[in-house]
mmCIF file of C-alpha atoms and ligand atoms in Angstrom:
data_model
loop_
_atom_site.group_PDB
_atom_site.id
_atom_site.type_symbol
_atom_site.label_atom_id
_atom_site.label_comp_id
_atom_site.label_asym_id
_atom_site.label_seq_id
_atom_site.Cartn_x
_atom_site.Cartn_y
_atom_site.Cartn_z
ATOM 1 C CA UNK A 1 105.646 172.609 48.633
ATOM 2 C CA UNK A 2 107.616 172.232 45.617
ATOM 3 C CA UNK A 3 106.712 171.952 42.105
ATOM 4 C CA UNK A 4 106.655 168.347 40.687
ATOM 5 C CA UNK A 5 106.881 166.409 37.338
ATOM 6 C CA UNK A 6 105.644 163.101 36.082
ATOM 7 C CA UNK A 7 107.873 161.552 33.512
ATOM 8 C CA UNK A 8 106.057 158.393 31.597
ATOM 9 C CA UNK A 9 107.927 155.475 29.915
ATOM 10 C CA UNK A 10 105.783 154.614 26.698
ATOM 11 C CA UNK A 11 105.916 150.914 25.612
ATOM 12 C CA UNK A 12 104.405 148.698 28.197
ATOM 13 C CA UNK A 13 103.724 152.468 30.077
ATOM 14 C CA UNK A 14 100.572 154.187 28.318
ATOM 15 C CA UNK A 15 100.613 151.712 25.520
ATOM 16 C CA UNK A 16 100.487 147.968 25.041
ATOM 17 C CA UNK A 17 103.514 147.589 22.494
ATOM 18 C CA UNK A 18 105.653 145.556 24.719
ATOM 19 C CA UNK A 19 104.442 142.841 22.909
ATOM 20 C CA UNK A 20 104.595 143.809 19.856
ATOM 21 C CA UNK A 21 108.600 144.456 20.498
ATOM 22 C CA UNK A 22 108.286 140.967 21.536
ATOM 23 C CA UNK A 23 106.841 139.300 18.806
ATOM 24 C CA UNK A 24 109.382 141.190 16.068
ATOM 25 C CA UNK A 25 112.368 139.936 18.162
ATOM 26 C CA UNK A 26 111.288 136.513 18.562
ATOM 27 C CA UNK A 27 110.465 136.749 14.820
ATOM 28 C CA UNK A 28 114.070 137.663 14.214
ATOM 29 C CA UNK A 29 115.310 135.204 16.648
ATOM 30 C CA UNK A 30 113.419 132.218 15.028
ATOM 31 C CA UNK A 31 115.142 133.498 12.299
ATOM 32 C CA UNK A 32 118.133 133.167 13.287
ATOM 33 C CA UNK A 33 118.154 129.610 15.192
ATOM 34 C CA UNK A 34 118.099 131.821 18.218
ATOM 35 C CA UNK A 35 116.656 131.099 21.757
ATOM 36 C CA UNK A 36 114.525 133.360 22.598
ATOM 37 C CA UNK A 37 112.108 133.424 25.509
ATOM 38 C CA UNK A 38 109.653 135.991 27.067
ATOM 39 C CA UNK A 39 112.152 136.089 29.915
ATOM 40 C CA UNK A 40 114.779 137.216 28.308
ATOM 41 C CA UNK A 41 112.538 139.556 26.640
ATOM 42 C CA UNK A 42 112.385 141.717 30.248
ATOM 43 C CA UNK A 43 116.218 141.989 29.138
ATOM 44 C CA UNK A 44 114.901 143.785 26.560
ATOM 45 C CA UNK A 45 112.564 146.406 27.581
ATOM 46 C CA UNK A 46 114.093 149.773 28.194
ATOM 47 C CA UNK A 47 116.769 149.063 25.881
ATOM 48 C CA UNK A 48 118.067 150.814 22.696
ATOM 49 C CA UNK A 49 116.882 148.726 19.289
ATOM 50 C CA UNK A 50 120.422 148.638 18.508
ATOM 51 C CA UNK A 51 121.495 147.064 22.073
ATOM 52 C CA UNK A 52 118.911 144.660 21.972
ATOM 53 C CA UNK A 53 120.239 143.268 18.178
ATOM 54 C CA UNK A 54 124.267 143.062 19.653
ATOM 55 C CA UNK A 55 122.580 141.100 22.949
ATOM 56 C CA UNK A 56 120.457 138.740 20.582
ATOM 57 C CA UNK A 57 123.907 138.272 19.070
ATOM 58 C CA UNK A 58 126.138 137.705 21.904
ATOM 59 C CA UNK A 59 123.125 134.737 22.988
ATOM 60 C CA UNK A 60 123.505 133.239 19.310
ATOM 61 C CA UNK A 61 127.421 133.341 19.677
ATOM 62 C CA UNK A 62 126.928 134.938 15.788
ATOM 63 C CA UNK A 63 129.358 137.476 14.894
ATOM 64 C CA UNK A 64 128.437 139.530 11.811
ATOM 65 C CA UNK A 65 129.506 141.870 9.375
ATOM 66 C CA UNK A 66 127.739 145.818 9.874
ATOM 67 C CA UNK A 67 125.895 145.806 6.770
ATOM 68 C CA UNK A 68 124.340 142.233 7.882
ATOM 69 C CA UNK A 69 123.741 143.624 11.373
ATOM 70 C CA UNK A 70 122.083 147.124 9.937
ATOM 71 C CA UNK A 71 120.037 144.584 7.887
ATOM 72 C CA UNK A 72 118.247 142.838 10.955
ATOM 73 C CA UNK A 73 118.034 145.568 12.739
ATOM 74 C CA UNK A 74 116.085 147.176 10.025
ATOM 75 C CA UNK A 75 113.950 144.044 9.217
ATOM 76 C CA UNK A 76 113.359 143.974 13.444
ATOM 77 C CA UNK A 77 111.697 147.441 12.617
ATOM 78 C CA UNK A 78 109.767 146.871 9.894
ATOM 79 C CA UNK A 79 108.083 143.873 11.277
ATOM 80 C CA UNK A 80 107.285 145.849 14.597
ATOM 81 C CA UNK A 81 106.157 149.173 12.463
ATOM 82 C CA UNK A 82 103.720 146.480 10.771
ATOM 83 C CA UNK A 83 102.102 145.696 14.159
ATOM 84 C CA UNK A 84 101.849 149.683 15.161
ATOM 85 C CA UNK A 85 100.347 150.517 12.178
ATOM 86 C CA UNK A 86 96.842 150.041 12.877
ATOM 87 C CA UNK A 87 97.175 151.009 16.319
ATOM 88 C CA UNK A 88 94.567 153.263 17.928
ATOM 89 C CA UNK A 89 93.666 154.756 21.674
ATOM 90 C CA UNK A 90 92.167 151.222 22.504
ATOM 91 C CA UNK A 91 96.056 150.224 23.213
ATOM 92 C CA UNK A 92 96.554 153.010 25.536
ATOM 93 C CA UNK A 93 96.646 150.691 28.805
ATOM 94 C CA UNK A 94 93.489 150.788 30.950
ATOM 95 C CA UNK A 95 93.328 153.746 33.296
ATOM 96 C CA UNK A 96 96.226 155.098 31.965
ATOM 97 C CA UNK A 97 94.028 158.290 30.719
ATOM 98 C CA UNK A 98 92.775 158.487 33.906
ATOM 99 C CA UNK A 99 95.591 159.493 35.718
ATOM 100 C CA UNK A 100 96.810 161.758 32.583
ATOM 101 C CA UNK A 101 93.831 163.837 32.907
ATOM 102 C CA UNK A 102 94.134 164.424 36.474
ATOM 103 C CA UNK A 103 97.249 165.639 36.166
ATOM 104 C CA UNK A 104 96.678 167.709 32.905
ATOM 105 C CA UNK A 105 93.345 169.362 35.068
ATOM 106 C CA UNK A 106 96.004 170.308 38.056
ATOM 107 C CA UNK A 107 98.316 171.428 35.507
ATOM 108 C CA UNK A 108 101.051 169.003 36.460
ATOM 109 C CA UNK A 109 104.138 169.512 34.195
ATOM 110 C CA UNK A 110 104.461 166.142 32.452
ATOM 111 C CA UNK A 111 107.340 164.339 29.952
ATOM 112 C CA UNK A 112 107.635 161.221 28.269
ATOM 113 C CA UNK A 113 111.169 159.500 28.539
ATOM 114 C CA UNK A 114 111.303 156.521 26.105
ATOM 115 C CA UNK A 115 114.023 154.788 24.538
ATOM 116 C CA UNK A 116 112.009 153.930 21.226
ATOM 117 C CA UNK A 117 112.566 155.961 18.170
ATOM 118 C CA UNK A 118 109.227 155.582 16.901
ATOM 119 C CA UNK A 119 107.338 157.325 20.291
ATOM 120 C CA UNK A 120 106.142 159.992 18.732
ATOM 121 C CA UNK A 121 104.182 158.473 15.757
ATOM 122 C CA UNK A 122 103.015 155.803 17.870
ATOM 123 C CA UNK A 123 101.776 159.003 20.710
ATOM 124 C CA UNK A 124 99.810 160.292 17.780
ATOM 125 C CA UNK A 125 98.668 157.476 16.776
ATOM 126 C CA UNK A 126 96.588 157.114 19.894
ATOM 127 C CA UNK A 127 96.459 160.821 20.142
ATOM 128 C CA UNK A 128 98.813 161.559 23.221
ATOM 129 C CA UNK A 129 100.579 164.357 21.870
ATOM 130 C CA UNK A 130 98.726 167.121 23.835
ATOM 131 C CA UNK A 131 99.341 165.921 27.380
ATOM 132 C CA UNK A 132 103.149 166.107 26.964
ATOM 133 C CA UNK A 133 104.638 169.250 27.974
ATOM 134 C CA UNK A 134 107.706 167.885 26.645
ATOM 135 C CA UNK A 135 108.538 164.367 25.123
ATOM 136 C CA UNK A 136 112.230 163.011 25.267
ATOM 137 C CA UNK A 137 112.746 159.794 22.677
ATOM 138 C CA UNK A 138 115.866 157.219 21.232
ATOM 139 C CA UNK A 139 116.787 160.006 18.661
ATOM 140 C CA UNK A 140 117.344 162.482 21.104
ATOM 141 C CA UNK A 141 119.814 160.211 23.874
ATOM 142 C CA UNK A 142 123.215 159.300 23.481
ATOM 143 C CA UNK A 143 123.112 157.060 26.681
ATOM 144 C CA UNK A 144 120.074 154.312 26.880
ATOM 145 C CA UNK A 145 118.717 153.064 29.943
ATOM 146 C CA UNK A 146 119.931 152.933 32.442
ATOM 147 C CA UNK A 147 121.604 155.596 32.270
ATOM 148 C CA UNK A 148 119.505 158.329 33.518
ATOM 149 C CA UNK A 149 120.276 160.907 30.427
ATOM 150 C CA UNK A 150 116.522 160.301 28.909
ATOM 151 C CA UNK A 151 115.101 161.153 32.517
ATOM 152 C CA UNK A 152 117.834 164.258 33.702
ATOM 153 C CA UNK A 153 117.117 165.450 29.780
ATOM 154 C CA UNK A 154 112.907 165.201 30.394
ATOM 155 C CA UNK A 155 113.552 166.872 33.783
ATOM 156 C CA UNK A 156 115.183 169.726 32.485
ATOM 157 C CA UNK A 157 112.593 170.531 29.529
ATOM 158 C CA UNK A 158 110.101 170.550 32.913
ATOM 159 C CA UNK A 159 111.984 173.113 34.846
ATOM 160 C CA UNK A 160 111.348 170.669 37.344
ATOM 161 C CA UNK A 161 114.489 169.623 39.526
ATOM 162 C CA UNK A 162 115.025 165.236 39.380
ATOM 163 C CA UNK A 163 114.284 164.837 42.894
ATOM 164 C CA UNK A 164 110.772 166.094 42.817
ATOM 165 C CA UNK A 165 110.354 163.757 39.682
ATOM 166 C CA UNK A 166 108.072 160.756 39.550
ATOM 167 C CA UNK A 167 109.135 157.874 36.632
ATOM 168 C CA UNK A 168 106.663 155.735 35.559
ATOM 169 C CA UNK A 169 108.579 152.911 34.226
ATOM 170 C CA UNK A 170 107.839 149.074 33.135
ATOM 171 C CA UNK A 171 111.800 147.910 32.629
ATOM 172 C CA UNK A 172 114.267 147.439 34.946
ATOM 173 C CA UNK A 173 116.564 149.053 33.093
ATOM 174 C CA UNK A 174 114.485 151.956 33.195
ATOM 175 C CA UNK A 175 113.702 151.662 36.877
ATOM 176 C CA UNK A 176 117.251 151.742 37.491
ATOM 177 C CA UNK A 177 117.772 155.057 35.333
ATOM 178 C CA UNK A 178 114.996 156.445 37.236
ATOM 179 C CA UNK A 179 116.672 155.936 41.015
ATOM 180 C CA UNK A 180 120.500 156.566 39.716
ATOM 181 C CA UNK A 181 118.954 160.237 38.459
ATOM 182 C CA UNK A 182 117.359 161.007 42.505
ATOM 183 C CA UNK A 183 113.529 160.246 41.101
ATOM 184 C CA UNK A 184 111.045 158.578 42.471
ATOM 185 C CA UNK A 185 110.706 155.258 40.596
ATOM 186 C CA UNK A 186 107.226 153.603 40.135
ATOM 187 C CA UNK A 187 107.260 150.383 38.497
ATOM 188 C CA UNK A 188 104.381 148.947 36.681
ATOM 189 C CA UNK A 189 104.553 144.927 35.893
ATOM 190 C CA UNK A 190 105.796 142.396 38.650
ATOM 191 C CA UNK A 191 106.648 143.117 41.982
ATOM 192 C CA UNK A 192 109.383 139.585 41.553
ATOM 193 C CA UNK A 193 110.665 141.830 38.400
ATOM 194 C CA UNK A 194 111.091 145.211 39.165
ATOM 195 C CA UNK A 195 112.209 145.224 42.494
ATOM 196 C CA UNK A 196 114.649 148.233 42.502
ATOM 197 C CA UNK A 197 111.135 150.409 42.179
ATOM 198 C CA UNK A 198 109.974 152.619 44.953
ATOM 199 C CA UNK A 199 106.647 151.620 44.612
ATOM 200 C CA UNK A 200 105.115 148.921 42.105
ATOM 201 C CA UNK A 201 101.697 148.305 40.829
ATOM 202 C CA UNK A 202 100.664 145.461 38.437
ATOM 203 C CA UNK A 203 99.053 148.179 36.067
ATOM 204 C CA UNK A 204 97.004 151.920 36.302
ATOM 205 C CA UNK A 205 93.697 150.723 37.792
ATOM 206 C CA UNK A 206 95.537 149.460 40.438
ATOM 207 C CA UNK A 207 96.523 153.116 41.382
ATOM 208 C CA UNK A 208 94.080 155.302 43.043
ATOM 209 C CA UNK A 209 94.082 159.280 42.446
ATOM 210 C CA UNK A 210 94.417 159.629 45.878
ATOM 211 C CA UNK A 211 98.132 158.251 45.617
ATOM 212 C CA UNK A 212 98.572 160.313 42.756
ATOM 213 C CA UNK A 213 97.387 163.510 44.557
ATOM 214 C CA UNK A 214 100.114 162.888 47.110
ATOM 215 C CA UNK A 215 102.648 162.070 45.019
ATOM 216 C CA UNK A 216 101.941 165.370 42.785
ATOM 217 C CA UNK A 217 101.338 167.428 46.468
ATOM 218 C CA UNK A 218 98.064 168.837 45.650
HETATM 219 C C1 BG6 B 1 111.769 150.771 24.551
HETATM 220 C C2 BG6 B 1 111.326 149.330 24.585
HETATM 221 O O1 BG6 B 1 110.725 151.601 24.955
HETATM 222 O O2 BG6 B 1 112.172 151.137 23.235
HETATM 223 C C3 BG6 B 1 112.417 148.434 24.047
HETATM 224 O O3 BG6 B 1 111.025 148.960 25.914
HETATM 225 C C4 BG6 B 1 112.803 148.891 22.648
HETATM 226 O O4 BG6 B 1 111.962 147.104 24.024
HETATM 227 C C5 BG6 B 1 113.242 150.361 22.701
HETATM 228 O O5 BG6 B 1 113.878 148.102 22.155
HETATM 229 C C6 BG6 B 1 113.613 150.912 21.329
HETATM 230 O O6 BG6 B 1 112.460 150.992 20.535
HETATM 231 P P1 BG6 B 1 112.440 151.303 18.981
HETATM 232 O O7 BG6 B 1 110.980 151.580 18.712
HETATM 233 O O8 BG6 B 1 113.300 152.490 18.746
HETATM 234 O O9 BG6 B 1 112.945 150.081 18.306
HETATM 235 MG MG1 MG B 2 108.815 150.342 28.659
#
């Protein structure tokens, strides 16, 4: 038997900001005469703020100065901090606490490996903190998704080694970090979509404890 960890995306994970991401960008885009469609918004997920502004770019054929580009990816922000403000445990996705507190009872190590620099107000927000035995975010990686850095870095705060690592992930980007560092990927969202994942599930009442049990060999 060897000693495992869960590491947990956050947005479109445990809490329903995917969309709010969304809706900023599109904002933006509008802005900006820019296509933008909830397809290429999968693009998106898993990927640094910053990457996401220079791929919105690249679409537009726009090339911009920095101080114009630090500008939208500011206003990006502030629009999507406008939407999290108010938020409260009803986003945390259904049965997502579920499966947290089963692990937290069998004293499963667990991490959160997100991209976003605003996880941790938003995990207090819905008052997630707690659970986390250690929580890796975009102000602590130098390499976004997917590259595995957020993942190998949550794995090490764990003590646990990244083959007995399970990734709960909603990007493909993120999937893909998750099976380049050796861990097992779960994907939750389409089956069509994330098809690199080990296993996928449409959301967290679709997985049973039993599964979880296994996974965690308890
Ligand atoms: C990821 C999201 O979790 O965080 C991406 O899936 C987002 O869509 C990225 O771009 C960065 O988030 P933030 O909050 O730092 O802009
Ligand atoms: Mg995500």
């Amino acid at each position: 038997m060897h000693r495992k960890g869960f590491i947990f995306d956050l947005d479109g994970v445990i809490v329903d900001t995917a969309k709010y991401h969304y809706l900023a960008w599109k904002h933006l885009a509008d802005e900006l005469g820019i296509p933008f469609t909830k397809e290429q918004n999968e693009q998106f997920k898993g990927v640094s703020r910053k990457r996401c502004l220079e791929i919105l770019l690249e679409w537009g054929e726009l090339k911009v100065s920095q101080s114009q580009f630090n500008s939208w990816l500011a206003e990006k922000n502030e629009d999507y901090l406008q939407y999290i403000e108010t938020m409260t445990a009803s986003e945390i996705l259904p049965d997502v606490p579920k499966v947290l507190n089963f692990l937290k009872e069998h004293n499963v190590p667990m991490a959160l490996g997100s991209a976003s620099k605003n996880a941790r107000p938003i995990l207090k927000k819905v008052g997630l903190i707690p659970y986390f035995t250690s929580i890796v975010d975009g102000t602590q990686v130098t390499k976004a998704k997917p590259d595995p850095e957020v993942f190998m870095i949550a794995a090490g705060e764990l003590k646990v080694m990244p083959q007995h690592c399970i990734v709960f992930e909603d990007a493909l980007a993120g999937i893909e970090a998750a099976n380049r560092a050796g861990m097992t990927s779960i994907g939750i969202g389409k089956k069509e979509i994330l098809t690199e994942a080990r296993y996928v599930f449409k959301d967290f009442t679709e997985i049973e404890l039993k599964f979880i049990k296994e996974l965690a060999e308890l």
